[in-house]
Coordinates of C-alpha atoms in Angstrom, one line a residue:
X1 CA -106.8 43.3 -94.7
X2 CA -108.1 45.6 -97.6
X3 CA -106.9 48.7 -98.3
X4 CA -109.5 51.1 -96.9
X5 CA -108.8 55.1 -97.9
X6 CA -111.3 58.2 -97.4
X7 CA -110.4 60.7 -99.9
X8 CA -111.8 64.4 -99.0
X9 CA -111.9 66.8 -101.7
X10 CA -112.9 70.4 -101.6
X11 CA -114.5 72.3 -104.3
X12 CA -115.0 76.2 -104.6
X13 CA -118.7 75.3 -104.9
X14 CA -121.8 75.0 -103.2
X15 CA -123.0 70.7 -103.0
X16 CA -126.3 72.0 -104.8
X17 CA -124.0 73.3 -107.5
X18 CA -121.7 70.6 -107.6
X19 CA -124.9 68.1 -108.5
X20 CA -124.7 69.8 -111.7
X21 CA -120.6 70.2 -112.1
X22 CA -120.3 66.4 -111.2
X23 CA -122.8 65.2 -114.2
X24 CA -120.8 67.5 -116.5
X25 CA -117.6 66.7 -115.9
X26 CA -118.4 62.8 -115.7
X27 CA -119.5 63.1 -119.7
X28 CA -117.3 65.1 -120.6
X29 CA -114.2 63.4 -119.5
X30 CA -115.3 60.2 -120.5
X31 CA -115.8 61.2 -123.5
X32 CA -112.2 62.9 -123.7
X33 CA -111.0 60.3 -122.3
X34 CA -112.0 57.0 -124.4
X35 CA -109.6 56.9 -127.1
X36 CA -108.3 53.9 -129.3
X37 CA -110.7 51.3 -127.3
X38 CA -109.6 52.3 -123.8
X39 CA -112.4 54.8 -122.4
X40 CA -115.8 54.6 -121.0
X41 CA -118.6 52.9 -122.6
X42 CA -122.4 53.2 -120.5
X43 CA -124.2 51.0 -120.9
X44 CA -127.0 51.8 -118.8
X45 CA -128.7 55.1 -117.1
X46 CA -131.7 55.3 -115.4
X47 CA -134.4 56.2 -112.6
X48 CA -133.8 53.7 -109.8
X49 CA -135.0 53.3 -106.3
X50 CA -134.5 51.8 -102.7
X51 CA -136.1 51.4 -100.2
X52 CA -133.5 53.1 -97.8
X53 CA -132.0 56.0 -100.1
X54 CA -135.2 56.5 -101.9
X55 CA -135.1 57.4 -105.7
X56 CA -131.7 58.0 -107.2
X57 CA -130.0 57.4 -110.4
X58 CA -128.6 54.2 -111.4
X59 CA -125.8 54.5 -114.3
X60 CA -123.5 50.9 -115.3
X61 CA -120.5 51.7 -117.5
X62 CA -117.5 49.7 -118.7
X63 CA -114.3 50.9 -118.2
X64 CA -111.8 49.6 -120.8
X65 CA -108.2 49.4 -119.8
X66 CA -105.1 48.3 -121.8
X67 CA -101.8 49.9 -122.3
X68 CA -102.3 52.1 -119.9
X69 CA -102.1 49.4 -117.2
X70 CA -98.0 49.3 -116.1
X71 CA -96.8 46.4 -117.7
X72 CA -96.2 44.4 -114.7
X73 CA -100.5 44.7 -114.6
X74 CA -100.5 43.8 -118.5
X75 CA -99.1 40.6 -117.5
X76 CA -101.7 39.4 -115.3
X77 CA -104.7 40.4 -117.6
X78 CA -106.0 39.5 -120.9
X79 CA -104.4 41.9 -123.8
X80 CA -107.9 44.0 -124.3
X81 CA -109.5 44.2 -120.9
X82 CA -112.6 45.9 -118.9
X83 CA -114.1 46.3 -115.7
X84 CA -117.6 47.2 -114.9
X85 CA -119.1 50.0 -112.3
X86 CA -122.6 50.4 -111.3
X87 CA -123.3 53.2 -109.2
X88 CA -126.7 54.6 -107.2
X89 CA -126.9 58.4 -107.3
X90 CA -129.2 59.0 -104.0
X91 CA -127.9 62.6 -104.0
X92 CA -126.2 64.3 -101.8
X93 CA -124.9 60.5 -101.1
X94 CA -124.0 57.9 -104.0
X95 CA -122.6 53.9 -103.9
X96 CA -120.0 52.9 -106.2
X97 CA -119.3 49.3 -106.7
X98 CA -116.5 47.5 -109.6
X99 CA -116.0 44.0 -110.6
X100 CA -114.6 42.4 -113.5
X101 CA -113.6 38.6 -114.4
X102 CA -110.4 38.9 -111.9
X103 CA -111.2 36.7 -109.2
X104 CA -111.5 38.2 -105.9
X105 CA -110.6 41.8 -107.5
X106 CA -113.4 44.1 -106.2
X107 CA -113.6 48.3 -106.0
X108 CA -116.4 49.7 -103.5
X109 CA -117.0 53.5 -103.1
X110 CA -119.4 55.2 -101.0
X111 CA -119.6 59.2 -101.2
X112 CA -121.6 61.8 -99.2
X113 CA -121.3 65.6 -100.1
X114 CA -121.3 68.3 -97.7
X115 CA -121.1 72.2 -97.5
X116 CA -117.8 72.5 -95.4
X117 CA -114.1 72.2 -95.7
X118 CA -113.6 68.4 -95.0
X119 CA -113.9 68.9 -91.2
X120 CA -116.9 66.1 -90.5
X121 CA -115.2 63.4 -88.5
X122 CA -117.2 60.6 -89.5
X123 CA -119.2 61.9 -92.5
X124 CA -120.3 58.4 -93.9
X125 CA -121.5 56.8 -89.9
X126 CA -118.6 54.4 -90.1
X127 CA -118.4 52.1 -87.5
X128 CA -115.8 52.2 -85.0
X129 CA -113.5 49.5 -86.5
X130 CA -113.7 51.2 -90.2
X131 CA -113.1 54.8 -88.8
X132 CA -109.8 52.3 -87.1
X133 CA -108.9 50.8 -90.8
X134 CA -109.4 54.1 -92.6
X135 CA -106.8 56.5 -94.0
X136 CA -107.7 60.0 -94.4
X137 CA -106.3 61.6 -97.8
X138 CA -107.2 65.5 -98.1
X139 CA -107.2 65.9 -101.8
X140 CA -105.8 69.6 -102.9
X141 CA -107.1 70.2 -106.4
X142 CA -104.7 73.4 -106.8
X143 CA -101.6 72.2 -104.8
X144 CA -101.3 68.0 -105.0
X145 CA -99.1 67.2 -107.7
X146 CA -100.6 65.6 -110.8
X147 CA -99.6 63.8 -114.2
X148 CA -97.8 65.6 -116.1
X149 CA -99.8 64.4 -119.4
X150 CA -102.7 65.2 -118.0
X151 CA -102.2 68.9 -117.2
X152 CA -103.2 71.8 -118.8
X153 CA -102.6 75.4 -117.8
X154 CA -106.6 76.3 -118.7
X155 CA -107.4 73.7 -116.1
X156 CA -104.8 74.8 -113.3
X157 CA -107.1 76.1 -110.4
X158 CA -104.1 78.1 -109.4
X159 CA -104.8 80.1 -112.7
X160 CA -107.9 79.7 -113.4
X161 CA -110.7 82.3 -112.7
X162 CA -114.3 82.1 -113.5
X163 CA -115.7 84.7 -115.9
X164 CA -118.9 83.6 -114.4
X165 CA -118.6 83.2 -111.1
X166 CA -115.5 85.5 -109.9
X167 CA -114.1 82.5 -108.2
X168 CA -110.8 81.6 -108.4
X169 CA -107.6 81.4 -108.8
X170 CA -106.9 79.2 -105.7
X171 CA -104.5 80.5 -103.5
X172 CA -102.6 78.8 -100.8
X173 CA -104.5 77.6 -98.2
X174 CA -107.4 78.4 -100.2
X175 CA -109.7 75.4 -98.1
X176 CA -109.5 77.6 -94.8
X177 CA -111.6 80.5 -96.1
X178 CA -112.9 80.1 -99.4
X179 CA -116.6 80.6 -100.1
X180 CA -118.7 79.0 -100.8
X181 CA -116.9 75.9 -100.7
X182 CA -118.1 72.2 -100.2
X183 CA -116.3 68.6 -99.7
X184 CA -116.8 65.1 -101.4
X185 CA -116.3 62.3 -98.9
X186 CA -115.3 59.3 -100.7
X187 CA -114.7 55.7 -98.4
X188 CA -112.9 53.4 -101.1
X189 CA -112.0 50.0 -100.1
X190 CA -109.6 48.2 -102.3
X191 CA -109.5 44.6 -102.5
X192 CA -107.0 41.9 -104.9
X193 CA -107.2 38.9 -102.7
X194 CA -104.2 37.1 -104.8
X195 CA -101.8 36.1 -102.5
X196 CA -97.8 37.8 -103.1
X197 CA -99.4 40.5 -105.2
X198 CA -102.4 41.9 -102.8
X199 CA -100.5 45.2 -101.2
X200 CA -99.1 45.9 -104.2
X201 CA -101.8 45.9 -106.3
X202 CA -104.1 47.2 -104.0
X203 CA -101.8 50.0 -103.6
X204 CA -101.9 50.6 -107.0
X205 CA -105.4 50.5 -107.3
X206 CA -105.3 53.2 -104.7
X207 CA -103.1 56.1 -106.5
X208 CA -105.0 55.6 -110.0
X209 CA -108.4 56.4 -107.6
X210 CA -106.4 59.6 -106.3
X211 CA -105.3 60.6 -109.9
X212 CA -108.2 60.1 -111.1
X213 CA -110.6 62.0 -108.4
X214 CA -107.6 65.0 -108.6
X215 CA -108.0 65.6 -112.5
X216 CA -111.7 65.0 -112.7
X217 CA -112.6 67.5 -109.6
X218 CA -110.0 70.3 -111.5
X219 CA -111.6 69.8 -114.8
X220 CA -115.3 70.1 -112.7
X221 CA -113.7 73.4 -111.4
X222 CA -111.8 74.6 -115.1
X223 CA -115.5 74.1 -116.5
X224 CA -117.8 75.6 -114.5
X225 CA -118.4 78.3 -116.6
X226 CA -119.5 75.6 -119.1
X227 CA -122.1 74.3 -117.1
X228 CA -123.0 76.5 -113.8
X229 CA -126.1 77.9 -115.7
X230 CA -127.6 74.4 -116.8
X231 CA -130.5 73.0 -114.7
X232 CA -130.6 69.3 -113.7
X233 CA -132.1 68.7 -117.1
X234 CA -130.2 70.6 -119.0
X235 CA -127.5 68.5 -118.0
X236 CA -129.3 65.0 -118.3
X237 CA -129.5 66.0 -121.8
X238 CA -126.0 66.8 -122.4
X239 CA -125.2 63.5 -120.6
X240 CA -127.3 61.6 -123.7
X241 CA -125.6 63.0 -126.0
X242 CA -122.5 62.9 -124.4
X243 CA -123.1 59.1 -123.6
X244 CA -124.0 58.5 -127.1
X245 CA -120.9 59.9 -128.7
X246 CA -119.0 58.0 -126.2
X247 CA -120.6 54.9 -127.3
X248 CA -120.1 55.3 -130.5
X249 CA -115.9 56.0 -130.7
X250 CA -115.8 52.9 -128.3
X251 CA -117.4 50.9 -130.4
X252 CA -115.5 52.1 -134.0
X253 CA -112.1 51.4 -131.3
X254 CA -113.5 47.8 -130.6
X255 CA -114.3 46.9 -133.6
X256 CA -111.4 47.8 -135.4
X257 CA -109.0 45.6 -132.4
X258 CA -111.4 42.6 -133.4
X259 CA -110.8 43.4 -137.4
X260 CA -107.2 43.1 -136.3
X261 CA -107.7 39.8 -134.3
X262 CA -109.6 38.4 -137.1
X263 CA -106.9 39.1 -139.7
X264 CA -104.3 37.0 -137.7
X265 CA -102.1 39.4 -135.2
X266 CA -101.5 38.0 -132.4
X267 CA -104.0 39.7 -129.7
X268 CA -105.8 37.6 -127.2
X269 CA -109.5 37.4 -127.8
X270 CA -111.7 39.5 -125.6
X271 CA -112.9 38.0 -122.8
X272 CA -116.5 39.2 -122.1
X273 CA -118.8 38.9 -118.9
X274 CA -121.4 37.5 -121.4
X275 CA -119.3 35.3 -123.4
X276 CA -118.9 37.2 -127.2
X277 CA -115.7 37.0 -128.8
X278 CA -116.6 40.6 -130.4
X279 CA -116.5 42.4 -127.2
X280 CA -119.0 44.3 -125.2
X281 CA -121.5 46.3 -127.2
X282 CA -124.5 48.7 -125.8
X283 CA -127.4 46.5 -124.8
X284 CA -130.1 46.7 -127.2
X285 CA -132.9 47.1 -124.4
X286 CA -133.0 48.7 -121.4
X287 CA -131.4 47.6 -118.4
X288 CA -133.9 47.6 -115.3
X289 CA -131.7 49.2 -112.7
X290 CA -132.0 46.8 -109.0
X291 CA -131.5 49.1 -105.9
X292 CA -127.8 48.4 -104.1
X293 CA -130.2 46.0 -101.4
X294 CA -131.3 44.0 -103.9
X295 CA -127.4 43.5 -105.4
X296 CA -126.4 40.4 -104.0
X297 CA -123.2 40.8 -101.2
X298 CA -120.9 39.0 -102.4
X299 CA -120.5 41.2 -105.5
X300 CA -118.7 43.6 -103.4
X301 CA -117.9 44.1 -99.8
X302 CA -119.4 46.9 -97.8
X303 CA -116.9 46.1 -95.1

């Protein structure tokens, strides 16, 4: 059984606005966040299109783990160690899908946006038997409790008011009559098919999605003065440059683990979906994005 969750989380924001906020905040806290080899690294973004959605944005990053994994993770994995995401913006709805060289480890996401306060029963048409495997999470981004290294007063939507906008701070119960205000569906199945570790892991897998979607929807909030005057491509810009920097401390972090590999420490080789011993590097040429139909299934499930 994999571990299906639909995370709902409201934003004092319109979903036109949040097109915007959700760009931003992606950059920026990638780029924040890849430090000493264990960030984000893109490696693609692009037009795309499909024949059902119709055109969209195609992005394919590589998410590079390590120490931050709990140690009983460490043990199962290779010392430096990555998974990939490709994802189809066909906004207001996107398709998020991770793999990596686990076998029969897979992440799938699908997300819809709409102007209300989570109250759409069945915002993504599930089927019966989904809507029966789900578990609704309503995600508070003032009130839910959050790592403590990650916090930062500037950021707390309790205390945070926009100079811009007037909105804010978030009070208690804020989600039953703030306006504007919109919600981010997000269906996230969850699957480790390893047999004595799958609950747990999958579990696991689970809370870092939640801590994740928490701190990157209160930093989307904390900036909006930032970026709630930029136009889409405005913000497409910012992302290339964004992108670039990010690219570049990745590599200078890679690099430097393979200078220390070469000189004799003892750190496992990286092992790479393309075989290199150096570690994943930005593609020299484009990558010509394929539509989610034309991905085959059994990268992963849709279940």
């Amino acid at each position: 059984m994999v571990l299906t969750k639909e995370y709902r989380i409201c934003m004092p924001i319109t979903v036109e606005e949040y097109r915007i906020g959700q760009l931003y905040m992606i950059a920026r806290h990638s780029h924040e966040q890849s430090d000493q080899g264990e960030g984000v690294e893109v490696v693609a973004n692009a037009e795309c299109e499909d024949p059902e959605h119709g055109k969209g944005q195609f992005t394919e990053k590589r998410i590079h783990l390590s120490s931050r994994l709990p140690y009983w993770v460490q043990s199962l994995i290779p010392k430096i160690f990555y998974v990939t995401e490709k994802a189809w913006n066909f906004y207001p709805f996107t398709i998020t899908g991770n793999c990596s060289f686990i076998p029969k480890f897979s992440i799938s996401i699908q997300t819809k946006y709409e102007n209300n306060n989570g109250s759409t029963e069945n915002c993504l048409n599930l089927t019966e038997e989904q809507m029966e495997a789900r578990e609704v999470d309503f995600i508070d981004i003032a009130y839910d409790d959050m790592n403590p290294k990650h916090y930062k007063e500037t950021e707390d939507p309790k205390f945070y008011k926009s100079a811009k906008t007037g909105r804010g701070p978030l009070v208690e119960g804020w989600r039953d009559d703030q306006d504007p205000i919109m919600c981010s569906y997000k269906l996230v199945n969850a699957r480790f098919e390893v047999w004595g570790l799958q609950t747990k892991v999958e579990d696991f897998i689970q809370r870092c999605i939640r801590d994740i979607l928490l701190l990157g929807h209160r930093q989307a909030f904390a900036w909006v003065d930032d970026w709630v005057e930029m136009t889409i491509d405005d913000v497409r810009v910012y992302e290339e440059e964004m992108h670039s920097k990010t690219n570049d401390k990745m590599k200078a972090a890679l690099d430097a683990a393979v200078d220390v590999e070469s000189s004799g420490a003892a750190t496992p080789k990286t092992p790479t979906l393309s075989g290199s011993s150096k570690g994943p590097s930005t593609p020299a040429t484009p990558i010509t994005p394929k539509s989610p139909s034309q991905e085959a299934k059994s990268w992963f499930s849709w279940s």
